[in-house]
Amino acid sequence: MTSIMCDERSLKQQLRSTSISSDDPAIPIVPPIVHTSSYRVRSIKHFQQLVKEGGYAYIRLRSPTCEAVEKAVNELEGGAGCVLFGSGMAAISAALLTFLQPGDHLIAGSPLYGCTFELMTKHLTLHNGVEVTFVDGSNPEAYKAAIRHNTKLIYGETPSNPTLAVLDMEAFAKVAQQAAHPIITMVDATFASPYLLKPIQHGVDIVIHSATKYLGGHDDLCAGVVTTRTKEHYQAVLASRKVYGGILSPHDASLLLRGIRTLQVRMERQCDTALHLSLFLNTHPAVAVVHYPGLPSHPQHDVAAAQMDKFGAMVAFEVKGGMDAAINVVNSLRVFQLALSLGGVDSLVEHPATMTHGPLFMSEQERHEAHIEDGLIRLSVGLEDIHELVSDLQQALDRITGSVRRMS
Ligand SMILES: *Cc1c(COP(=O)(O)O)cnc(C)c1O
């Protein structure tokens, strides 16, 4: 686990505005929130020196509290640098716009997070002149087969939202490495968290997380991170943030830092509970199929076992009886709260066909093409008592068991 400490230089800067000196016999354990938007410069000469050496001048360019988060995430990922944003979508859009120009071709895995899909199909395509091809997101060969002379970037999500398909990071990175021209690999690994999966260690160029989810972990903030394998890509994304302007507020950065401190223990416990719940769901007569990378029946179980430390805390399953049965189940759950989002200490449930992948984000045809079935239910497993979670699922599923039996 990474340590979240003030580094010497930023600490000195931060303490200058307080009555504490870095020469004092004790310094704060938690990096202070520095919420100044601007920095008073001693002279033009000092400002010129600051520009050359990259000091703090204005909040949107660099902020010590945000840098404390960036340092922590970068250490977790083993990257060359991390750039913090005000949301996962700010991170994704800035990262894509950094590298894609009109005429470029983008290959993206399907299914995708709903807003990422919308960003690609509407905005990148219509406003930015980027061609997009969607392929089976868990099949590296499909990405390879879709490469054209103008393919600039390939984009994957693992495990995928909401079906929990797993993409082989090493094979994915190789697709780009073996291409005839340079191609950037980008992965949204939000569902895994940087505790379980470190795509950069497998050769992926750029990894993105919605820090709103596991990194924050408490359903109380919105943030995103982009971490890169090379210094060049880091500088490019940092330069984009300067002009697109999507930096996080220092107050939320401090909250995010507090979340990251417990990432390891939260993930360990939430993953263990998720595995237990998926085994339970697998035995229930109202359940048609369970999608959890930790089950040997999962199509990419071996890939998941090889590249992830544990199998994650997201579980998806399909109930028999389709749309009506699924809606009945999610409406009946009490401990699992019906809500968008995921990755926090509270267990949440949602129905992708009507919520995250419903009409707000995609057409019915697009949803079916992404194999998001009517009866699919997505769980984000939190920190509640495991027995409470099992009995909640049991009571909700038992309600539809009778009607499932009558139908079959
Ligand atoms: C939530 C999420 C996003 C978007 O993040 P925000 O912080 O809500 O902007 C992107 N990708 C995945 C996989 C997500 O779950």
Tab-separated table of C-alpha atoms and ligand atoms in Angstrom:
chain	number	residue	atom	x	y	z
A	1	MET	CA	0.000	0.000	0.000
A	2	THR	CA	1.258	3.426	-0.851
A	3	SER	CA	2.049	5.879	1.896
A	4	ILE	CA	0.383	9.259	1.668
A	5	MET	CA	2.990	11.654	2.920
A	6	CYS	CA	3.666	15.273	2.255
A	7	ASP	CA	6.688	15.513	0.021
A	8	GLU	CA	9.324	17.890	1.261
A	9	ARG	CA	8.908	20.547	-1.413
A	10	SER	CA	5.147	20.829	-1.470
A	11	LEU	CA	5.069	20.635	2.315
A	12	LYS	CA	7.350	23.651	2.586
A	13	GLN	CA	5.048	25.549	0.231
A	14	GLN	CA	1.991	24.507	2.168
A	15	LEU	CA	3.377	25.320	5.585
A	16	ARG	CA	4.545	28.748	4.543
A	17	SER	CA	0.948	29.947	4.722
A	18	THR	CA	0.473	28.525	8.231
A	19	SER	CA	2.235	29.128	11.499
A	20	ILE	CA	3.944	25.730	11.313
A	21	SER	CA	7.487	25.603	9.991
A	22	SER	CA	8.994	22.578	8.296
A	23	ASP	CA	11.832	22.901	10.814
A	24	ASP	CA	9.424	22.341	13.717
A	25	PRO	CA	9.977	19.104	15.649
A	26	ALA	CA	6.589	17.772	14.423
A	27	ILE	CA	4.699	18.180	11.157
A	28	PRO	CA	1.124	17.193	10.170
A	29	ILE	CA	0.380	13.558	9.306
A	30	VAL	CA	-2.310	14.602	6.824
A	31	PRO	CA	-1.365	16.953	3.988
A	32	PRO	CA	-3.121	20.277	4.603
A	33	ILE	CA	-5.887	21.552	2.328
A	34	VAL	CA	-4.370	24.451	0.426
A	35	HIS	CA	-7.353	26.222	-1.052
A	36	THR	CA	-5.708	29.374	-2.223
A	37	SER	CA	-6.504	30.002	-5.883
A	38	SER	CA	-3.469	32.159	-6.424
A	39	TYR	CA	0.032	32.622	-5.052
A	40	ARG	CA	1.625	35.916	-4.216
A	41	VAL	CA	4.911	36.184	-6.081
A	42	ARG	CA	7.866	38.060	-4.607
A	43	SER	CA	8.974	39.674	-7.870
A	44	ILE	CA	8.840	39.239	-11.647
A	45	LYS	CA	12.207	37.522	-11.415
A	46	HIS	CA	10.731	35.003	-8.981
A	47	PHE	CA	7.747	34.488	-11.272
A	48	GLN	CA	10.010	33.794	-14.223
A	49	GLN	CA	11.961	31.337	-12.112
A	50	LEU	CA	8.688	29.728	-11.011
A	51	VAL	CA	7.539	29.267	-14.625
A	52	LYS	CA	10.882	27.694	-15.537
A	53	GLU	CA	11.019	25.363	-12.561
A	54	GLY	CA	7.305	24.595	-12.340
A	55	GLY	CA	6.262	26.052	-8.992
A	56	TYR	CA	2.785	26.893	-7.734
A	57	ALA	CA	1.232	29.995	-9.270
A	58	TYR	CA	-2.456	29.347	-9.884
A	59	ILE	CA	-4.807	26.588	-8.725
A	60	ARG	CA	-5.883	25.289	-12.172
A	61	LEU	CA	-2.264	24.706	-13.189
A	62	ARG	CA	-0.966	22.966	-10.069
A	63	SER	CA	-2.312	22.529	-6.566
A	64	PRO	CA	-0.415	20.953	-3.635
A	65	THR	CA	-3.474	19.107	-2.284
A	66	CYS	CA	-4.264	17.691	-5.726
A	67	GLU	CA	-0.618	16.748	-6.155
A	68	ALA	CA	-0.754	14.719	-2.945
A	69	VAL	CA	-3.529	12.621	-4.591
A	70	GLU	CA	-1.660	12.408	-7.891
A	71	LYS	CA	1.448	11.160	-6.129
A	72	ALA	CA	-0.513	8.504	-4.216
A	73	VAL	CA	-2.324	7.213	-7.327
A	74	ASN	CA	0.833	7.292	-9.416
A	75	GLU	CA	2.607	5.146	-6.826
A	76	LEU	CA	-0.282	2.681	-6.799
A	77	GLU	CA	-0.209	2.393	-10.594
A	78	GLY	CA	3.560	2.505	-11.012
A	79	GLY	CA	3.207	5.262	-13.631
A	80	ALA	CA	5.295	8.183	-14.866
A	81	GLY	CA	2.717	10.704	-13.695
A	82	CYS	CA	-0.921	11.154	-12.749
A	83	VAL	CA	-3.311	14.006	-13.528
A	84	LEU	CA	-6.331	14.624	-11.289
A	85	PHE	CA	-9.698	15.796	-12.624
A	86	GLY	CA	-13.052	16.890	-11.255
A	87	SER	CA	-14.817	13.725	-12.503
A	88	GLY	CA	-14.157	10.456	-14.283
A	89	MET	CA	-15.738	11.870	-17.434
A	90	ALA	CA	-13.519	14.988	-17.245
A	91	ALA	CA	-10.551	12.602	-17.096
A	92	ILE	CA	-11.782	10.449	-19.992
A	93	SER	CA	-12.765	13.334	-22.270
A	94	ALA	CA	-9.534	15.253	-21.618
A	95	ALA	CA	-7.418	12.133	-22.185
A	96	LEU	CA	-9.167	11.278	-25.473
A	97	LEU	CA	-9.111	14.869	-26.753
A	98	THR	CA	-5.401	15.092	-25.918
A	99	PHE	CA	-4.505	12.386	-28.399
A	100	LEU	CA	-7.263	12.332	-31.037
A	101	GLN	CA	-7.470	14.706	-33.990
A	102	PRO	CA	-9.920	14.972	-36.912
A	103	GLY	CA	-9.359	12.076	-39.294
A	104	ASP	CA	-8.026	9.772	-36.570
A	105	HIS	CA	-9.578	6.363	-36.026
A	106	LEU	CA	-10.459	5.117	-32.538
A	107	ILE	CA	-11.213	1.486	-31.669
A	108	ALA	CA	-13.245	1.022	-28.501
A	109	GLY	CA	-14.362	-2.110	-26.699
A	110	SER	CA	-18.048	-2.768	-26.169
A	111	PRO	CA	-19.841	-2.577	-23.791
A	112	LEU	CA	-18.654	0.693	-22.256
A	113	TYR	CA	-19.642	3.014	-19.448
A	114	GLY	CA	-22.775	4.785	-20.785
A	115	CYS	CA	-21.364	8.340	-20.887
A	116	THR	CA	-18.090	7.161	-22.450
A	117	PHE	CA	-20.163	5.516	-25.179
A	118	GLU	CA	-22.112	8.738	-25.684
A	119	LEU	CA	-18.904	10.809	-25.724
A	120	MET	CA	-17.523	8.607	-28.484
A	121	THR	CA	-20.648	8.147	-30.598
A	122	LYS	CA	-21.908	11.717	-30.406
A	123	HIS	CA	-19.194	14.206	-29.478
A	124	LEU	CA	-15.941	12.707	-30.769
A	125	THR	CA	-17.593	11.568	-33.977
A	126	LEU	CA	-19.750	14.601	-34.764
A	127	HIS	CA	-17.752	17.499	-33.350
A	128	ASN	CA	-14.194	16.248	-33.521
A	129	GLY	CA	-14.171	14.282	-36.774
A	130	VAL	CA	-12.927	11.076	-35.153
A	131	GLU	CA	-13.995	7.739	-36.660
A	132	VAL	CA	-15.003	5.169	-34.054
A	133	THR	CA	-15.227	1.401	-34.430
A	134	PHE	CA	-16.675	-0.736	-31.626
A	135	VAL	CA	-15.441	-4.277	-31.116
A	136	ASP	CA	-15.994	-7.042	-28.570
A	137	GLY	CA	-14.272	-5.400	-25.591
A	138	SER	CA	-12.922	-8.597	-24.060
A	139	ASN	CA	-11.312	-9.919	-27.256
A	140	PRO	CA	-7.816	-8.531	-28.048
A	141	GLU	CA	-7.952	-10.171	-31.491
A	142	ALA	CA	-11.039	-8.103	-32.348
A	143	TYR	CA	-9.130	-4.878	-31.659
A	144	LYS	CA	-6.284	-6.148	-33.828
A	145	ALA	CA	-8.590	-6.997	-36.715
A	146	ALA	CA	-10.126	-3.500	-36.666
A	147	ILE	CA	-6.814	-1.601	-36.999
A	148	ARG	CA	-6.563	0.745	-39.988
A	149	HIS	CA	-3.742	2.958	-41.257
A	150	ASN	CA	-5.226	5.914	-39.308
A	151	THR	CA	-5.947	4.100	-36.032
A	152	LYS	CA	-4.493	6.350	-33.345
A	153	LEU	CA	-5.817	4.894	-30.136
A	154	ILE	CA	-7.440	1.737	-28.791
A	155	TYR	CA	-9.662	1.974	-25.727
A	156	GLY	CA	-10.812	-0.756	-23.378
A	157	GLU	CA	-12.658	-1.133	-20.099
A	158	THR	CA	-12.000	-3.904	-17.619
A	159	PRO	CA	-13.930	-5.417	-15.982
A	160	SER	CA	-16.595	-4.013	-18.269
A	161	ASN	CA	-19.679	-2.136	-17.171
A	162	PRO	CA	-22.183	-3.711	-16.643
A	163	THR	CA	-21.384	-7.224	-17.872
A	164	LEU	CA	-18.016	-7.689	-16.113
A	165	ALA	CA	-16.193	-9.040	-19.149
A	166	VAL	CA	-12.429	-9.023	-18.590
A	167	LEU	CA	-9.846	-7.761	-21.075
A	168	ASP	CA	-6.368	-9.332	-21.074
A	169	MET	CA	-4.119	-6.309	-20.407
A	170	GLU	CA	-0.937	-7.875	-21.750
A	171	ALA	CA	-2.582	-9.072	-24.965
A	172	PHE	CA	-4.264	-5.664	-25.363
A	173	ALA	CA	-0.946	-3.800	-24.966
A	174	LYS	CA	0.669	-6.205	-27.469
A	175	VAL	CA	-1.949	-5.397	-30.112
A	176	ALA	CA	-0.597	-1.831	-30.187
A	177	GLN	CA	3.053	-2.789	-29.737
A	178	GLN	CA	2.916	-5.122	-32.736
A	179	ALA	CA	1.055	-2.712	-35.031
A	180	ALA	CA	2.798	-1.256	-38.082
A	181	HIS	CA	2.458	2.306	-36.740
A	182	PRO	CA	2.319	3.865	-33.244
A	183	ILE	CA	-0.989	3.280	-31.432
A	184	ILE	CA	-1.830	4.461	-27.910
A	185	THR	CA	-3.521	2.030	-25.506
A	186	MET	CA	-5.982	3.465	-22.976
A	187	VAL	CA	-7.890	1.535	-20.325
A	188	ASP	CA	-10.666	2.486	-17.927
A	189	ALA	CA	-10.027	0.172	-14.976
A	190	THR	CA	-12.539	1.786	-12.595
A	191	PHE	CA	-14.303	-1.504	-11.827
A	192	ALA	CA	-11.047	-3.087	-10.654
A	193	SER	CA	-9.508	-0.114	-8.771
A	194	PRO	CA	-5.741	0.376	-8.840
A	195	TYR	CA	-5.464	-1.943	-5.857
A	196	LEU	CA	-6.510	-5.004	-7.865
A	197	LEU	CA	-5.251	-4.187	-11.346
A	198	LYS	CA	-2.303	-2.112	-12.563
A	199	PRO	CA	-2.613	-1.936	-16.364
A	200	ILE	CA	0.636	0.057	-16.764
A	201	GLN	CA	2.540	-2.901	-15.287
A	202	HIS	CA	1.171	-4.957	-18.191
A	203	GLY	CA	2.350	-2.470	-20.819
A	204	VAL	CA	-0.767	-0.313	-21.220
A	205	ASP	CA	0.032	3.362	-21.946
A	206	ILE	CA	-2.724	5.218	-20.115
A	207	VAL	CA	-5.045	4.130	-17.311
A	208	ILE	CA	-8.128	6.015	-16.184
A	209	HIS	CA	-10.236	5.720	-13.058
A	210	SER	CA	-13.423	7.361	-12.003
A	211	ALA	CA	-12.153	8.186	-8.502
A	212	THR	CA	-15.788	8.772	-7.582
A	213	LYS	CA	-15.908	4.994	-7.172
A	214	TYR	CA	-13.335	2.837	-5.330
A	215	LEU	CA	-10.594	5.435	-4.837
A	216	GLY	CA	-12.986	7.820	-3.053
A	217	GLY	CA	-14.958	4.872	-1.753
A	218	HIS	CA	-17.593	6.626	0.334
A	219	ASP	CA	-20.153	7.973	-2.187
A	220	ASP	CA	-19.338	11.534	-1.175
A	221	LEU	CA	-17.228	13.032	-3.964
A	222	CYS	CA	-16.742	13.164	-7.722
A	223	ALA	CA	-13.228	12.893	-9.225
A	224	GLY	CA	-11.177	11.217	-11.949
A	225	VAL	CA	-7.532	10.304	-12.576
A	226	VAL	CA	-5.397	9.714	-15.654
A	227	THR	CA	-2.082	7.927	-15.073
A	228	THR	CA	0.435	7.395	-17.840
A	229	ARG	CA	3.320	5.012	-18.529
A	230	THR	CA	5.496	7.703	-20.144
A	231	LYS	CA	6.514	11.224	-19.110
A	232	GLU	CA	5.529	12.522	-22.591
A	233	HIS	CA	1.940	11.353	-22.247
A	234	TYR	CA	1.806	12.765	-18.718
A	235	GLN	CA	2.952	16.197	-19.925
A	236	ALA	CA	0.406	16.097	-22.753
A	237	VAL	CA	-2.537	15.298	-20.436
A	238	LEU	CA	-1.377	17.904	-17.918
A	239	ALA	CA	-1.272	20.513	-20.700
A	240	SER	CA	-4.829	19.527	-21.693
A	241	ARG	CA	-6.109	19.958	-18.163
A	242	LYS	CA	-4.650	23.458	-18.108
A	243	VAL	CA	-6.836	24.544	-21.044
A	244	TYR	CA	-9.907	22.323	-20.569
A	245	GLY	CA	-9.826	23.317	-16.921
A	246	GLY	CA	-11.134	20.180	-15.234
A	247	ILE	CA	-9.025	20.118	-12.049
A	248	LEU	CA	-10.556	18.928	-8.756
A	249	SER	CA	-11.185	21.282	-5.825
A	250	PRO	CA	-8.571	20.934	-3.033
A	251	HIS	CA	-11.343	20.173	-0.525
A	252	ASP	CA	-12.472	17.160	-2.530
A	253	ALA	CA	-8.839	16.216	-3.156
A	254	SER	CA	-8.363	16.000	0.598
A	255	LEU	CA	-11.484	13.847	0.943
A	256	LEU	CA	-10.241	11.637	-1.884
A	257	LEU	CA	-6.893	11.260	-0.163
A	258	ARG	CA	-8.669	10.059	2.953
A	259	GLY	CA	-10.525	7.485	0.853
A	260	ILE	CA	-7.313	6.221	-0.744
A	261	ARG	CA	-5.799	5.585	2.678
A	262	THR	CA	-8.287	2.740	3.252
A	263	LEU	CA	-8.483	1.434	-0.331
A	264	GLN	CA	-6.613	-1.753	0.492
A	265	VAL	CA	-8.739	-2.872	3.456
A	266	ARG	CA	-12.004	-1.886	1.785
A	267	MET	CA	-11.150	-3.792	-1.377
A	268	GLU	CA	-10.018	-6.921	0.472
A	269	ARG	CA	-13.263	-7.145	2.402
A	270	GLN	CA	-15.588	-6.065	-0.432
A	271	CYS	CA	-14.026	-8.574	-2.851
A	272	ASP	CA	-14.387	-11.423	-0.354
A	273	THR	CA	-18.054	-10.556	0.188
A	274	ALA	CA	-18.662	-10.257	-3.576
A	275	LEU	CA	-17.221	-13.721	-4.218
A	276	HIS	CA	-19.419	-15.161	-1.478
A	277	LEU	CA	-22.526	-13.448	-2.894
A	278	SER	CA	-21.810	-14.625	-6.425
A	279	LEU	CA	-21.555	-18.218	-5.180
A	280	PHE	CA	-24.896	-17.786	-3.399
A	281	LEU	CA	-26.556	-16.265	-6.479
A	282	ASN	CA	-25.232	-19.128	-8.593
A	283	THR	CA	-27.327	-21.578	-6.571
A	284	HIS	CA	-30.607	-19.629	-6.539
A	285	PRO	CA	-33.334	-21.045	-8.839
A	286	ALA	CA	-34.504	-17.575	-9.958
A	287	VAL	CA	-31.032	-16.716	-11.318
A	288	ALA	CA	-30.225	-17.602	-14.930
A	289	VAL	CA	-26.540	-16.642	-14.949
A	290	VAL	CA	-24.010	-14.882	-12.704
A	291	HIS	CA	-21.319	-12.674	-14.232
A	292	TYR	CA	-18.428	-12.536	-11.777
A	293	PRO	CA	-14.790	-12.892	-12.859
A	294	GLY	CA	-14.064	-14.961	-9.741
A	295	LEU	CA	-16.357	-17.811	-10.809
A	296	PRO	CA	-14.618	-20.570	-12.807
A	297	SER	CA	-17.621	-20.437	-15.181
A	298	HIS	CA	-16.775	-16.828	-16.158
A	299	PRO	CA	-15.458	-16.827	-19.767
A	300	GLN	CA	-12.286	-14.878	-18.826
A	301	HIS	CA	-11.792	-16.348	-15.359
A	302	ASP	CA	-8.205	-17.409	-16.119
A	303	VAL	CA	-7.260	-13.979	-17.472
A	304	ALA	CA	-8.780	-12.335	-14.398
A	305	ALA	CA	-6.939	-14.718	-12.066
A	306	ALA	CA	-3.644	-13.953	-13.822
A	307	GLN	CA	-3.878	-10.160	-13.892
A	308	MET	CA	-5.976	-9.202	-10.851
A	309	ASP	CA	-5.081	-9.700	-7.186
A	310	LYS	CA	-8.736	-10.406	-6.387
A	311	PHE	CA	-11.843	-10.453	-8.578
A	312	GLY	CA	-13.459	-7.168	-7.638
A	313	ALA	CA	-16.562	-6.158	-5.750
A	314	MET	CA	-18.940	-5.750	-8.698
A	315	VAL	CA	-21.331	-8.620	-9.397
A	316	ALA	CA	-23.865	-8.837	-12.222
A	317	PHE	CA	-26.506	-11.499	-12.685
A	318	GLU	CA	-29.484	-12.200	-14.899
A	319	VAL	CA	-32.775	-13.287	-13.416
A	320	LYS	CA	-35.198	-15.598	-15.142
A	321	GLY	CA	-38.311	-13.734	-16.250
A	322	GLY	CA	-36.597	-10.780	-17.962
A	323	MET	CA	-37.479	-7.110	-17.447
A	324	ASP	CA	-40.433	-7.512	-15.061
A	325	ALA	CA	-38.671	-9.985	-12.817
A	326	ALA	CA	-35.517	-7.839	-12.671
A	327	ILE	CA	-37.501	-4.713	-11.787
A	328	ASN	CA	-39.371	-6.672	-9.130
A	329	VAL	CA	-36.089	-7.825	-7.565
A	330	VAL	CA	-34.363	-4.433	-7.500
A	331	ASN	CA	-37.492	-2.801	-6.053
A	332	SER	CA	-37.614	-5.455	-3.311
A	333	LEU	CA	-34.030	-5.122	-2.086
A	334	ARG	CA	-33.656	-3.227	1.185
A	335	VAL	CA	-29.987	-3.426	2.228
A	336	PHE	CA	-28.802	-2.951	-1.355
A	337	GLN	CA	-29.873	0.613	-2.135
A	338	LEU	CA	-31.296	1.337	-5.575
A	339	ALA	CA	-28.878	3.900	-6.969
A	340	LEU	CA	-26.482	4.782	-9.752
A	341	SER	CA	-22.750	4.684	-9.030
A	342	LEU	CA	-20.645	2.042	-7.338
A	343	GLY	CA	-17.463	1.398	-5.436
A	344	GLY	CA	-18.444	2.800	-2.053
A	345	VAL	CA	-18.873	1.307	1.398
A	346	ASP	CA	-22.662	1.134	0.860
A	347	SER	CA	-23.978	-1.753	-1.207
A	348	LEU	CA	-25.889	-0.510	-4.240
A	349	VAL	CA	-28.054	-2.157	-6.876
A	350	GLU	CA	-29.158	-0.949	-10.283
A	351	HIS	CA	-30.984	-2.254	-13.358
A	352	PRO	CA	-28.802	-1.427	-16.417
A	353	ALA	CA	-31.580	-1.807	-19.036
A	354	THR	CA	-33.598	1.021	-17.497
A	355	MET	CA	-30.876	2.949	-15.649
A	356	THR	CA	-27.151	3.109	-16.549
A	357	HIS	CA	-27.643	1.706	-20.043
A	358	GLY	CA	-31.210	2.855	-20.539
A	359	PRO	CA	-32.738	5.586	-22.722
A	360	LEU	CA	-30.759	8.336	-20.971
A	361	PHE	CA	-27.551	6.938	-22.485
A	362	MET	CA	-28.290	4.668	-25.461
A	363	SER	CA	-30.966	3.316	-27.778
A	364	GLU	CA	-32.565	-0.049	-27.190
A	365	GLN	CA	-30.827	-1.408	-30.281
A	366	GLU	CA	-27.420	-0.230	-29.029
A	367	ARG	CA	-28.104	-1.882	-25.695
A	368	HIS	CA	-28.995	-5.195	-27.309
A	369	GLU	CA	-25.905	-5.023	-29.527
A	370	ALA	CA	-23.835	-4.638	-26.342
A	371	HIS	CA	-25.551	-7.790	-24.937
A	372	ILE	CA	-27.050	-5.971	-21.978
A	373	GLU	CA	-30.079	-8.128	-21.294
A	374	ASP	CA	-33.445	-7.038	-19.871
A	375	GLY	CA	-33.038	-9.280	-16.819
A	376	LEU	CA	-29.539	-8.082	-15.891
A	377	ILE	CA	-29.003	-6.686	-12.376
A	378	ARG	CA	-25.765	-5.032	-11.248
A	379	LEU	CA	-24.575	-5.057	-7.648
A	380	SER	CA	-21.875	-2.930	-6.069
A	381	VAL	CA	-20.890	-4.799	-2.939
A	382	GLY	CA	-20.050	-2.654	0.079
A	383	LEU	CA	-18.947	-3.239	3.647
A	384	GLU	CA	-22.198	-4.372	5.286
A	385	ASP	CA	-22.443	-7.641	7.163
A	386	ILE	CA	-22.302	-10.521	4.697
A	387	HIS	CA	-25.292	-12.346	6.230
A	388	GLU	CA	-27.460	-9.249	5.891
A	389	LEU	CA	-26.543	-8.990	2.217
A	390	VAL	CA	-27.264	-12.668	1.520
A	391	SER	CA	-30.637	-12.588	3.237
A	392	ASP	CA	-31.562	-9.384	1.406
A	393	LEU	CA	-30.864	-11.073	-1.945
A	394	GLN	CA	-32.625	-14.222	-0.787
A	395	GLN	CA	-35.878	-12.456	0.160
A	396	ALA	CA	-35.934	-10.424	-3.078
A	397	LEU	CA	-35.230	-13.424	-5.309
A	398	ASP	CA	-37.653	-15.691	-3.443
A	399	ARG	CA	-40.440	-13.289	-4.461
A	400	ILE	CA	-39.961	-14.157	-8.117
A	401	THR	CA	-39.076	-17.837	-7.710
A	402	GLY	CA	-42.762	-18.817	-7.736
A	403	SER	CA	-43.510	-16.989	-10.971
A	404	VAL	CA	-40.332	-18.367	-12.586
A	405	ARG	CA	-41.454	-21.927	-11.743
A	406	ARG	CA	-44.911	-21.288	-13.188
A	407	MET	CA	-43.371	-20.002	-16.412
A	408	SER	CA	-41.029	-22.948	-16.969
B	1	LIG	C1	-18.560	6.191	-13.100
B	1	LIG	C2	-17.718	5.748	-14.216
B	1	LIG	C3	-17.183	6.669	-15.132
B	1	LIG	C4	-17.465	8.153	-15.048
B	1	LIG	O1	-16.982	8.702	-13.876
B	1	LIG	P1	-17.621	10.013	-13.164
B	1	LIG	O2	-16.729	10.189	-11.994
B	1	LIG	O3	-19.031	9.694	-12.834
B	1	LIG	O4	-17.534	11.113	-14.163
B	1	LIG	C5	-16.389	6.191	-16.146
B	1	LIG	N1	-16.133	4.878	-16.283
B	1	LIG	C6	-16.629	3.964	-15.444
B	1	LIG	C7	-16.323	2.526	-15.657
B	1	LIG	C8	-17.438	4.362	-14.380
B	1	LIG	O5	-17.947	3.449	-13.561
